XYZ file of C-alpha atoms in Angstrom:
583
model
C -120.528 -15.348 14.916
C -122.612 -17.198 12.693
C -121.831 -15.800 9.720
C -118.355 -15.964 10.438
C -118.704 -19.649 11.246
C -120.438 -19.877 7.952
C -116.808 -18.297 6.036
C -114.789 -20.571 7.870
C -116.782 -23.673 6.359
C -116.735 -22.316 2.755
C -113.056 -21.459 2.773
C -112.362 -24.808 4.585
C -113.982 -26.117 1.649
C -112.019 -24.844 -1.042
C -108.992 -25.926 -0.071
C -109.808 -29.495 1.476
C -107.431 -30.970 -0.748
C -104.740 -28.911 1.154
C -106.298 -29.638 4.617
C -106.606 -33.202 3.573
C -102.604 -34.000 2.984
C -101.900 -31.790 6.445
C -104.681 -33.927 8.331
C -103.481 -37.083 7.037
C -99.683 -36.217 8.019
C -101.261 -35.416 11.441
C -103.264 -38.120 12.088
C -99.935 -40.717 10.884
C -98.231 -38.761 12.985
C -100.113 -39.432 15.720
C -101.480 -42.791 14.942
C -103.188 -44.661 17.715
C -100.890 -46.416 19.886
C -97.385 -44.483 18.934
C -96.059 -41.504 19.884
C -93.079 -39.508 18.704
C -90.445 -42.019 20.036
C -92.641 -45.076 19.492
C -94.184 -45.921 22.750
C -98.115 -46.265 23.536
C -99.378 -43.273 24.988
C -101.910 -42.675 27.546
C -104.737 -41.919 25.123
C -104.808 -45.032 23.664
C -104.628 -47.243 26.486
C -107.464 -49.965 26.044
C -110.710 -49.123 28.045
C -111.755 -51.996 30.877
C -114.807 -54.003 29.395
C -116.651 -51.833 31.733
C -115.988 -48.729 31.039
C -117.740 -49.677 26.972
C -120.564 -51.543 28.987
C -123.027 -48.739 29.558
C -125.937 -47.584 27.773
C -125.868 -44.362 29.092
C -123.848 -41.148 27.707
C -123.962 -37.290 29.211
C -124.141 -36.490 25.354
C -126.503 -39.275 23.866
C -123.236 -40.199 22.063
C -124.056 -36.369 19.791
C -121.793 -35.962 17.035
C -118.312 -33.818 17.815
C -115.599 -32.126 16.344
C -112.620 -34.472 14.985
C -109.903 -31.756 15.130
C -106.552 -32.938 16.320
C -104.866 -30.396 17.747
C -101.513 -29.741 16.082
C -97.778 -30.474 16.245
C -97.044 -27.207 17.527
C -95.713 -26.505 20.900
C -98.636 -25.371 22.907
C -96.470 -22.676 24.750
C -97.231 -19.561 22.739
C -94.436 -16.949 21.082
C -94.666 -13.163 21.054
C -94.731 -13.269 17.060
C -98.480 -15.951 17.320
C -101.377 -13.857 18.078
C -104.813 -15.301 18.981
C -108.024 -14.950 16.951
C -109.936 -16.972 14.847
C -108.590 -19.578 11.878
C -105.295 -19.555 13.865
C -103.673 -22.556 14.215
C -100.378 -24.062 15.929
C -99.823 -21.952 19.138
C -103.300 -20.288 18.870
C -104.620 -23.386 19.366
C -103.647 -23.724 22.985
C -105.126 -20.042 23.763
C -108.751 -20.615 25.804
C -111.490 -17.736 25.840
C -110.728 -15.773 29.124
C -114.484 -16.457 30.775
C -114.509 -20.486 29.612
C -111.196 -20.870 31.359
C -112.052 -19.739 34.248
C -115.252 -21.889 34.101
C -113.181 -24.911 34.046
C -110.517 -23.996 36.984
C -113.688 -22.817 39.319
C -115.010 -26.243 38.238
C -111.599 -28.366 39.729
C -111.220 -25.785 42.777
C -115.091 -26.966 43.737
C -114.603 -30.686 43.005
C -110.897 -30.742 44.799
C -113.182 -29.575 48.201
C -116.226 -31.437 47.299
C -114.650 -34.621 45.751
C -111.360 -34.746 46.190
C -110.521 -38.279 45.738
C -111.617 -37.662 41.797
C -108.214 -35.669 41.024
C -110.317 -33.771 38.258
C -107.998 -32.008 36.123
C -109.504 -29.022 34.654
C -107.796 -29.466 31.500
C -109.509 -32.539 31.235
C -112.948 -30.206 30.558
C -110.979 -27.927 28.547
C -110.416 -31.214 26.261
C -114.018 -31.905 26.131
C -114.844 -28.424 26.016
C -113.000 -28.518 22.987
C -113.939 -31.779 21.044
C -117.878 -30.955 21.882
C -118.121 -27.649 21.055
C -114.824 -25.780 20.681
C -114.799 -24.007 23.741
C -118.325 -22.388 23.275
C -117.599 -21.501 20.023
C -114.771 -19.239 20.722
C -115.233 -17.673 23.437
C -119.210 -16.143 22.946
C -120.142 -15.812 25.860
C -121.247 -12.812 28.077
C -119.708 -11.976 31.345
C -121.618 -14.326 33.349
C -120.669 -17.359 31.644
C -123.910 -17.379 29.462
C -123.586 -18.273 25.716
C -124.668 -15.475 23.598
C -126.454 -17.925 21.525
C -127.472 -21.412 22.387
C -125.447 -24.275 21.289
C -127.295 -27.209 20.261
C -126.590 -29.944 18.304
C -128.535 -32.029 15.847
C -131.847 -33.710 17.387
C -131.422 -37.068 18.288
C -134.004 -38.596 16.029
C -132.155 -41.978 14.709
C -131.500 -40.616 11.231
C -127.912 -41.812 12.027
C -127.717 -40.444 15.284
C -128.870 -42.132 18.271
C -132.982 -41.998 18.966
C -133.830 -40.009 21.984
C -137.446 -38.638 21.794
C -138.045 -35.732 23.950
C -137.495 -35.958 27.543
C -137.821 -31.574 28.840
C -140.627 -30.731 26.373
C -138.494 -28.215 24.776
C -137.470 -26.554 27.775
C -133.957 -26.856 26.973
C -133.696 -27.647 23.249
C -136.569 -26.116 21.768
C -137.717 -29.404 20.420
C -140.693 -31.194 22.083
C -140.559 -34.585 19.627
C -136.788 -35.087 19.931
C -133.726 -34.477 22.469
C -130.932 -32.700 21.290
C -127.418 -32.147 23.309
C -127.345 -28.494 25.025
C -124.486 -26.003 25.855
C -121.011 -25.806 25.455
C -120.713 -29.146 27.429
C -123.562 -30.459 25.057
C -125.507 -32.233 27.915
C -128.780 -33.736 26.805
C -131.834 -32.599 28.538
C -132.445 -36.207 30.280
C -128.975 -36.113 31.807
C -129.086 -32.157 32.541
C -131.793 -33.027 34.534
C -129.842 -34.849 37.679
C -126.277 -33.595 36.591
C -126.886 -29.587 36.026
C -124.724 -27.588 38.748
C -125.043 -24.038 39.746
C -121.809 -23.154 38.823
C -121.509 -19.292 39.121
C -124.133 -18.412 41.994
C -126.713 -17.164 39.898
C -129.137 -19.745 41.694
C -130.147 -21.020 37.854
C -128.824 -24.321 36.672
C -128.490 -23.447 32.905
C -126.659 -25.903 30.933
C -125.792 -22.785 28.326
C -123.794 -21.482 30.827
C -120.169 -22.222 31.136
C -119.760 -22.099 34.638
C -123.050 -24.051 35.206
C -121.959 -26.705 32.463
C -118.198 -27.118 33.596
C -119.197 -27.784 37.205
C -121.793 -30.381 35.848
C -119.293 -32.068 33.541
C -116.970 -32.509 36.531
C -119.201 -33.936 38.912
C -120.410 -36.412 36.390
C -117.284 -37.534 34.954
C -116.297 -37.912 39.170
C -119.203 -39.965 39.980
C -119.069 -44.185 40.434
C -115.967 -43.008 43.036
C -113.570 -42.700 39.870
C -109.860 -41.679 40.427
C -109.208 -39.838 36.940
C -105.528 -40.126 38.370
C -106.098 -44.025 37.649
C -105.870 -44.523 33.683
C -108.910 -47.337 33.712
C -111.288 -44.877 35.513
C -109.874 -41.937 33.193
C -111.111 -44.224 30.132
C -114.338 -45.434 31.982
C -115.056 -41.271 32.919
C -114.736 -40.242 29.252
C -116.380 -43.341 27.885
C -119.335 -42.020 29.863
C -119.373 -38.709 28.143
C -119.865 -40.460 25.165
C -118.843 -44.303 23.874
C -116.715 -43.636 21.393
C -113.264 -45.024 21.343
C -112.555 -42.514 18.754
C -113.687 -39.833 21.251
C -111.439 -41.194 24.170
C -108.406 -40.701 21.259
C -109.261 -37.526 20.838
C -110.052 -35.991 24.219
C -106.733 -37.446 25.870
C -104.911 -36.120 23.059
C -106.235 -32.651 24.067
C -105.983 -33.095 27.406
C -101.856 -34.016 26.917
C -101.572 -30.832 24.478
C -103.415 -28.346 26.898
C -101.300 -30.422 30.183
C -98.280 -29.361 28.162
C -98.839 -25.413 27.912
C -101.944 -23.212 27.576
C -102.955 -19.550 27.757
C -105.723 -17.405 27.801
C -107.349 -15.120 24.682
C -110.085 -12.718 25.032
C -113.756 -14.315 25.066
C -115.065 -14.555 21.323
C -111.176 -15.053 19.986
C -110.723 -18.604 20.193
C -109.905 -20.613 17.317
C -112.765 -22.775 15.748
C -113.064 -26.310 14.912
C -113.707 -27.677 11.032
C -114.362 -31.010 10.903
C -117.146 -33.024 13.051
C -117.731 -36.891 13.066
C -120.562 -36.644 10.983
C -119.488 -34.467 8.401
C -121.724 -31.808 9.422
C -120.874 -28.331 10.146
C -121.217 -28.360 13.502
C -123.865 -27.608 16.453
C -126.448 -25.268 15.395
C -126.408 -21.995 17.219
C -129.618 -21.726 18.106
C -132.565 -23.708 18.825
C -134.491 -23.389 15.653
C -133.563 -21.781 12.099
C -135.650 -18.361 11.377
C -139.688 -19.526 9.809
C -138.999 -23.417 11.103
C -140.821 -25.855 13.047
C -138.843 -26.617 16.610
C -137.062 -30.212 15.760
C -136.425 -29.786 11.925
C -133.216 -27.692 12.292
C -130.893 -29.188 9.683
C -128.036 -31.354 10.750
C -125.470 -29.231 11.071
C -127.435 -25.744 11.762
C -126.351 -24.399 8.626
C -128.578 -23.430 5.854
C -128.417 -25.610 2.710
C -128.203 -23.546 -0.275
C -126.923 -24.000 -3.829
C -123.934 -21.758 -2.979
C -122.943 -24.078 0.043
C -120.548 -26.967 -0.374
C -120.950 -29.505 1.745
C -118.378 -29.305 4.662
C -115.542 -31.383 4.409
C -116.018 -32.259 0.443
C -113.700 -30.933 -2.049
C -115.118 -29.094 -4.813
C -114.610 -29.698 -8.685
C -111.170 -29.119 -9.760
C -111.577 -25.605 -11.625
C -114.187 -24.024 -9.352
C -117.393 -23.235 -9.439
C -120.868 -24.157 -7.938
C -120.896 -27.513 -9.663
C -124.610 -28.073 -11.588
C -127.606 -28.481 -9.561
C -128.775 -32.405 -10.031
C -132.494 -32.982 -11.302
C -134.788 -33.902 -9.024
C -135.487 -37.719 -8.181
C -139.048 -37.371 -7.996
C -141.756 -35.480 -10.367
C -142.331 -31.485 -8.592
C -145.541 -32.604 -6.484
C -145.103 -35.662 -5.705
C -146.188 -35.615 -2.470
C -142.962 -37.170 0.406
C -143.445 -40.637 2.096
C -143.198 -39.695 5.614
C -140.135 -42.224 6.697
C -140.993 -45.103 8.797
C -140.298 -45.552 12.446
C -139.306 -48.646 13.693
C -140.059 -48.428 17.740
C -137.264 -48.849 20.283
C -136.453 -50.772 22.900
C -138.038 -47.992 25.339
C -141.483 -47.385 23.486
C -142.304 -51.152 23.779
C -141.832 -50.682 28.043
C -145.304 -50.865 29.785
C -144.313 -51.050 33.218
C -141.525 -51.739 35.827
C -141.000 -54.359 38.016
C -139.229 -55.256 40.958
C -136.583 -57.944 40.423
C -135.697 -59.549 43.459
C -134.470 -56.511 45.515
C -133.511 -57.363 49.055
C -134.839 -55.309 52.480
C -132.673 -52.421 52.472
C -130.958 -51.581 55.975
C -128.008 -49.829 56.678
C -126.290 -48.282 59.655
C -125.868 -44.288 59.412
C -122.695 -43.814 57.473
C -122.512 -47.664 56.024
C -122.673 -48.806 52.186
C -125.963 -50.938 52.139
C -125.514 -54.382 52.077
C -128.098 -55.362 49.080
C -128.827 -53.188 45.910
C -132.083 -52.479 44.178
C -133.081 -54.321 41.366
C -135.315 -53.644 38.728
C -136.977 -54.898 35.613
C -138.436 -53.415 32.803
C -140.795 -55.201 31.347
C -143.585 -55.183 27.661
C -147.075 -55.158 28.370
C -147.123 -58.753 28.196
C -144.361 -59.361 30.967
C -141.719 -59.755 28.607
C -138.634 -58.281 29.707
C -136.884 -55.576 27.809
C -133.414 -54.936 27.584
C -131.137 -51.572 26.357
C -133.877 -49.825 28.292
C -132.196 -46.597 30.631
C -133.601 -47.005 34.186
C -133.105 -43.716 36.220
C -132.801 -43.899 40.016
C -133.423 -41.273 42.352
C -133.593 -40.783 45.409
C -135.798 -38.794 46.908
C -137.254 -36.271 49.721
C -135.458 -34.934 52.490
C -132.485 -37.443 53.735
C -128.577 -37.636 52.875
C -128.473 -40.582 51.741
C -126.968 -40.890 48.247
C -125.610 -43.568 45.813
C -121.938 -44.280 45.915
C -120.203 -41.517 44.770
C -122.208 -38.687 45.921
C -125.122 -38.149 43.714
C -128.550 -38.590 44.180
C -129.430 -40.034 40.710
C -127.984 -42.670 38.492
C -129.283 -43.923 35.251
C -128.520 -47.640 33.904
C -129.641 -49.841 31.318
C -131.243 -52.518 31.850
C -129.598 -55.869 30.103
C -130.172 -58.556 28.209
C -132.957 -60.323 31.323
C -134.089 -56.352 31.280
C -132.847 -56.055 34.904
C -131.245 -52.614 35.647
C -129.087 -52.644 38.991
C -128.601 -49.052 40.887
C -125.711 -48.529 41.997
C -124.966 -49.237 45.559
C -126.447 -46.944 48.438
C -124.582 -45.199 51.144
C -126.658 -44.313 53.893
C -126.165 -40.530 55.599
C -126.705 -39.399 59.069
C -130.218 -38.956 58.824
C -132.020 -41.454 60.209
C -135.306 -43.061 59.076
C -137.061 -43.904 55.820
C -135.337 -43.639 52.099
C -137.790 -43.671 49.308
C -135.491 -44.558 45.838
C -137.786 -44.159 42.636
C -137.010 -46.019 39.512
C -138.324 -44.720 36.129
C -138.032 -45.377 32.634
C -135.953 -42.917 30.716
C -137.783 -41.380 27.537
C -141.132 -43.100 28.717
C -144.126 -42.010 30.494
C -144.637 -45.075 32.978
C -145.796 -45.208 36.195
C -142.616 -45.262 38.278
C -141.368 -47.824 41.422
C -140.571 -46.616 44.537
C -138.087 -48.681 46.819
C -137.846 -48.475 50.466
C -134.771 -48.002 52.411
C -133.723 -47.733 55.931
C -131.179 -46.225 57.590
C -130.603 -46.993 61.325
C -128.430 -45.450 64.122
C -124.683 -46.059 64.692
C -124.224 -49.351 66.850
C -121.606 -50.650 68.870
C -121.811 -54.254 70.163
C -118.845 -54.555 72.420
C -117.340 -51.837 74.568
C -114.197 -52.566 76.296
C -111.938 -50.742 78.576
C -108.138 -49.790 76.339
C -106.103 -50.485 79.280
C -106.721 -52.092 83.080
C -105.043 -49.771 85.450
C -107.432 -49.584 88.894
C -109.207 -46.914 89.220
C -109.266 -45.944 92.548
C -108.957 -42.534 94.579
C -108.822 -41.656 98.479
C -112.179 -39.165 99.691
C -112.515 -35.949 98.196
C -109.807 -35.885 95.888
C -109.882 -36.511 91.792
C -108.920 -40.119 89.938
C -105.714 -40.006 87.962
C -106.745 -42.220 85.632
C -109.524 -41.414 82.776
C -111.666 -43.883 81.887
C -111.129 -44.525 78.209
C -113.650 -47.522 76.087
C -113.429 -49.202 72.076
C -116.605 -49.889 70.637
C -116.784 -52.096 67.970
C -119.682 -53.761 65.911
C -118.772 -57.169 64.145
C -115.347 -56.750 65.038
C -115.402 -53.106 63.720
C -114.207 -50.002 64.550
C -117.994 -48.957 65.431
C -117.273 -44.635 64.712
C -119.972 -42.359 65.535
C -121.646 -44.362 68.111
C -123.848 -42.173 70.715
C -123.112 -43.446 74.060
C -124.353 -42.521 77.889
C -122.181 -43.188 81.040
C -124.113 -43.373 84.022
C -122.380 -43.597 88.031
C -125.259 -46.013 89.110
C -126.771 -47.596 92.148
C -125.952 -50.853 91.904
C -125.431 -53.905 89.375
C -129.194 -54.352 89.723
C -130.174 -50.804 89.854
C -129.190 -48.477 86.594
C -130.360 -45.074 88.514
C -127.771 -42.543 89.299
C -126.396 -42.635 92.551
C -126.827 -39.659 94.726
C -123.257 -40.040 96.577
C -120.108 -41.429 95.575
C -117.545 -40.240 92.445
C -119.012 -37.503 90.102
C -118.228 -35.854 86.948
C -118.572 -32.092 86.751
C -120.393 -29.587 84.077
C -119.083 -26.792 83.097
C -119.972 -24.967 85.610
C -117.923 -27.248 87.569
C -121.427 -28.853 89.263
C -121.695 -32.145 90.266
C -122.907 -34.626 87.549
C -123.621 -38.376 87.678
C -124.726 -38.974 84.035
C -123.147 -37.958 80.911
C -125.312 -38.223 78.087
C -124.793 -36.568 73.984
C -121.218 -38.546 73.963
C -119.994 -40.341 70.799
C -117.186 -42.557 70.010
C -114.353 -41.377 67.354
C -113.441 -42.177 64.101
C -111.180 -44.642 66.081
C -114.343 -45.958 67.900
C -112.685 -44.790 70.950
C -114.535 -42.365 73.830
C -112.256 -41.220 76.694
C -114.721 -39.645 79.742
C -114.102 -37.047 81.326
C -111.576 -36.943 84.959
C -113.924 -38.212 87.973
C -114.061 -36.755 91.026
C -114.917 -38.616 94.649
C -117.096 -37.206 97.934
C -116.315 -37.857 100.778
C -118.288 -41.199 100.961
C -115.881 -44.489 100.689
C -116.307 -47.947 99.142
C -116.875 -49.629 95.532
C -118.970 -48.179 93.532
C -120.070 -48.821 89.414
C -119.536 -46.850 86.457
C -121.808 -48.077 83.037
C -121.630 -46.999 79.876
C -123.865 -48.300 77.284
C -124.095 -47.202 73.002
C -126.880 -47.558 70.723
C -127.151 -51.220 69.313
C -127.142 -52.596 72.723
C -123.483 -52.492 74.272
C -123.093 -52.382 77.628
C -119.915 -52.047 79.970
C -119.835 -52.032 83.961
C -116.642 -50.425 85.299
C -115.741 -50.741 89.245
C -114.187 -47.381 91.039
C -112.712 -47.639 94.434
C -112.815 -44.940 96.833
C -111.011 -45.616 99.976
C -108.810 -43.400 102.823
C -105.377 -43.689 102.520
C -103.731 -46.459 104.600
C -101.288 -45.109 107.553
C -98.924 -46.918 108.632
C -98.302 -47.814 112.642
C -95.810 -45.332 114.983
C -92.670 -46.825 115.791
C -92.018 -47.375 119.243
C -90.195 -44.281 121.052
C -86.727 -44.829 122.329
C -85.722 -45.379 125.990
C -84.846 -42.538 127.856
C -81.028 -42.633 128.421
C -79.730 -43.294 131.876
């Protein structure tokens, strides 16, 4: 594959001149902001000032491929086979195991999230921009690449400065991060995102399946609605800030929404260009007799013999002359200089304000935490990436589902999570802030999450509830809770057929509820209101015993509500008087 990647480049090379003109019809022809009859198309509708906000990317904003995919109709003809170097209809056609990644990846987020309206040929799009849809196609059965993609590290020399975050698990590079996979996660956001996406029990970001189901429940996070334009721009902004790269994914996602089709795995076509003139992600994590982190930009091995990608050669041929060298031969290098970041200079977090955290079960907390990243001195730090997570064994999560989120911290070098939503488990939330790329001691946050409470019951209608001795009531008894003036759902509740007003015992006589087993009962305990906040009881019964007697029912949070039940005998009316006897 290699090799044949390698063929591509230096025939791509000879004839840029060619590609150039055809590119440069294509991209006029598609110019931001116009389509074919002249109106603005989805894909360049202006991104919210939020959405270009964050600090954080899924890729570490990693080069990708620039390819616009053509003018063709995607729909393919008998006469347009697949394979590599194809173009037009070819284009459309998506390795057999890779497509499949992506539509397992939108069946699972339709259940698990289906609010997001994930389109899988939204992942084909970035499948394609970030690493042309693992290379082709090379991948085994299981979804696994057959080499692993990486691209260049992320060491500043104009690309973005991530020092290592995995210690090489992932990238083979223990200085500096480098974007992973066919999705080409960095290790940092791997980390929280990966997904087990084919069963395996692994979370490998070189696997399609895994990465596909990752890249869908990150770009579905924050509660987006990729139906919703905004959020679509805010989603892909995430994957990496680029408004070039929002261009160019919604134009793929509008060419594979019009028609695609599937090619054996290891057929697809492969990309050229790359938005930083390189050749592309290298193929694997280190180049043969070199030192993890020093793989060349690009992958591909320099040599006299190789143009550089994307530059025309001398008109006439040839390997053009080999320049003399700047220096004298021995001169020993000048190691470059470093200039530290934003993160190196972070000695410690600090909290910045945050609020007691309480929430009822099921309820968005109120407050949000807050926290500061500050130099050794106490001077704050901003562009700094806080991540939050929370931890040990509870349901709570941040809005959106997921138990991590990473923001930066701005310009007062105060990073703001995301807003909690408390699960059903009640009891103490630890949430753990740490500095992204940094070794510092991290700050835990505590949270709370209480029971569901109800503060007013009341009865939904006022019929009387009466019934003669030994026979059943007709009428159920049927309570709202609410709490604030809220529907209060979920609410555990008791009813008890007590004593008296001053005595909350059960009665031993009087109206009854019965079990299953059709026994006599006088408290009913494990109930719950609806998602209505309503509780109907079950019927009631009466013994033979007459008079008034009380019904309570009382909720967690302190509501309380006394019904009265009559039993009584049936009045009779008096006997007419008989008539006289007739003479």
């Amino acid at each position: 594959m290699a090799a044949q990647f390698g063929r591509r480049l230096r025939k791509g090379a000879a004839t840029t001149a060619v590609a150039a003109v055809a590119v440069a019809a294509l991209s006029a022809s598609q110019a931001p902001g116009v389509n074919d009859h002249g109106r603005q198309t989805a894909a360049d509708a202006t991104p919210s000032p939020e959405a270009s906000a964050s600090d954080g990317s899924a890729t570490g904003n990693s080069p990708y491929y620039t390819d616009l995919p053509p003018l063709k109709s995607p729909n393919p003809s008998p006469s347009t086979g697949p394979g590599p170097g194809g173009t037009g209809a070819t284009e459309a056609g998506i390795p057999a195991t890779v497509l499949d990644a992506y539509k397992k990846a939108e069946t699972t987020l339709r259940e698990a999230k289906p609010g997001c309206n994930l389109p899988w040929q939204l992942l084909a799009a970035i499948g394609r921009v970030e690493s042309g849809q693992a290379r082709g196609g090379q991948v085994r059965a299981d979804g696994t690449t057959i080499k692993p993609i990486l691209g260049p590290q992320l060491d500043g020399n104009g690309f973005a400065l991530i020092k290592d975050t995995d210690d090489g698990a992932y990238d083979g590079n223990s200085a500096y991060d480098s974007a992973v996979g066919p999705m080409q996660f960095i290790p940092s956001t791997w980390a929280w995102a990966g997904r087990d996406g084919n069963g395996d029990g692994k979370k490998d970001p070189n696997n399609i399946y895994d990465a596909a189901l990752a890249a869908g429940h990150y770009l579905c996070r924050n509660n987006w609605d990729l139906s919703q334009q905004d959020d679509l721009d805010r989603a892909i902004l995430s994957y990496n800030q680029s408004r070039e790269y929002l261009n160019l994914v919604m134009r793929w996602l509008e060419y594979y929404r019009k028609g695609t089709h599937e090619v054996p795995d290891g057929t697809g076509t492969l990309p050229d260009n790359r938005s930083d003139d390189g050749a592309g992600a290298s193929p694997t994590p280190t180049t043969p007799g070199s030192t993890p982190g020093t793989t060349p930009r690009g992958g591909a091995t320099p040599g006299p013999d190789r143009p550089k990608p994307g530059k025309p050669g001398k008109p006439g041929g040839g390997t053009p002359a080999p320049k003399p060298p700047t220096t004298p031969p021995g001169t020993p290098s000048t190691p470059p200089t470093t200039t530290p970041t934003p993160t190196d200079t972070v000695d410690h977090l600090e909290d910045a304000g945050t609020a007691k955290l309480t929430a009822m079960a099921g309820d968005t907390f109120g407050k949000r935490i807050s926290t500061r990243a500050e130099t050794e001195a106490g001077k704050a730090v901003a562009k700094v990436r806080v991540r939050f997570t929370v931890v040990g064994d509870t349901d709570t999560t941040f809005t959106g589902g997921e138990s991590v989120a990473t923001v930066a911290t701005n310009s007062s070098g105060v990073a703001v999570a995301p807003a909690l939503q408390a699960g059903e488990k009640t009891g103490a939330v630890t949430v753990r802030a740490t500095v992204v790329g940094r070794t510092v001691p991290g700050l835990d946050y505590k949270a709370t999450v209480t029971e569901r409470a109800a503060d007013t019951l009341a009865r939904t209608d006022d019929a009387a509830l009466t019934c003669a001795p030994g026979g059943e009531f007709a009428t159920q008894v049927e309570v709202k809770a609410t709490y604030n003036g809220a529907v209060a759902d979920g609410v555990a509740a008791t009813a008890t057929l007590i004593t008296s007003a001053d005595d909350a015992t059960a009665n031993d006589k009087g109206p009854y509820f019965k079990d299953a087993d059709g026994k006599t009962v006088r408290t009913l305990t494990g109930l719950k209101t609806d998602a209505k906040g309503l509780l109907k009881l079950p019927k009631l019964y009466a013994d033979d015993t007459t008079g008034t007697f009380l019904l309570r029912i009382t909720t967690a949070g302190g509501a309380t509500l006394t019904v009265e039940l009559t039993v009584a005998a049936a009045e009779t009316s008096a006997p007419s008087a008989s008539a006289s006897p007739s003479a």
